[in-house]
Amino acid sequence: MRPLRQDRIGDALSYLFLAITFLFFAWPLLWLLSLALRTRKEIFLGVSRLIPKAPTLENFAAILSSDKFAGYLWNALILSSCSAIGCLIVALPAAYAFSRFPFRGKGAWMMVLLAFQMISPLVIMVPLYRYMAAIHLTDSHFGATMVYIALAVPMVTWILKGSIDGIPKSLDEAAVIDGCGHFSVFWRIILPLSAPGIASAFIISVIAGWSQFLVPFLLISKESLMPIGVGIFQYAGTQNDSSLQLLAAACLVSVVPAIVAFLALQRLILGAMTEGAVKG
């Protein structure tokens, strides 16, 4: 009975820790929701209650019906989707090569990929802007997309390599015996069987692109090209305190899609990130 009691105490402490962690991260979102549901009058009075006195959805209606914010959302969708597709185009062949081909320094190159992933965009902001300005790729979705791809490729390559590692090499050997070349093996065997990993890598890339702020803030100054994160920041700088409820609604509209996508597809994402981990 004593070990069982200790297990129950351990489980209770674990759940308590998870609850505290959840509240720590969920509290800002709850407060943001509270602000988004308030009227302009209640914001002006500065009432600090969590539950609004007269909740309203007018702020969300105003945001979703605004051409400006609709343009911000569309730009964010274009940048995140195009960068995710480009990331897969670059990372899939690299992951296949790292998983299947023996070559000198393969482990070192994988560590180099991780090292690039650890570099913050803050460190390269000045040289990045000068370089993109020199090749005339500022104020364009294409230039920002290329930077998105460069930042996400290391992580996506690691995810896809783990997914490909989980495919038995005997299938490759059987295909080679039947006369397939490396490209045919990659196209006919690897791609179909690693579809779950590809889907999860695509979702992760889209979420990462959607949440980007520094890169578009640095490279895009035209309001018509700004994604939602930069658009909200610029809008906040031109408004007064009475627009706080609109900003809160806009922030929720920009954050919720990424949260919902992760929660709905977390098993697929975590499965792809851990697949092949035992094999290395």
C-alpha angles and dihedrals in degrees: 000000000000096000089048091052091049090051091052091049090049091050091048092051090047092052090046091053091048091049092051090047091049092051091048092057098032097050095077090050092049091050090047089052090049091054092046091055095051128099122241090252094055091048090050092051090053096227110181099204117125095220111058117236093228109018115205138181093206092104092058091046090052092050096046093045094049115104090210096057092039087057091050091052092047092050091050090050092050094048096045096044096044092046091050092052092047090047091056091048090056100035101045097066090041092051090047091052093047092047101044112021123073113218137153116279096011093143091048092051090051089053089049088056090053091048091054089049090057093057111104118221086232089070094055101036098110099044090040092055093046092049095047091045091050092056092041097244099128118110092027134106090222094061093046091047091054090054091046089054094048091052095047102040097083094054094043091048091055092048093049093045090057090050093049091046087062091061111091113248089220088077090058091049092049091051091049090051088054089056103265120145126217093272092049091050090049093047101039103031113020101041098050095044094046093049094117091052091046091050093050092046089051091050092048090049092050092050091048092049092046091054096047115123112153097055098051091038088056100041105032123063100155110098092215090062100043121116121227097269095054092038092057090048093051092045091051091055092057099046137074131233093276089071094058092105091056091050091050091051091048091050091052091048089053096045103040098068092058093046093048092047092052095045092047094047102029094118092053092046096046091044092055093045093052099036111113092013092122092051093045 
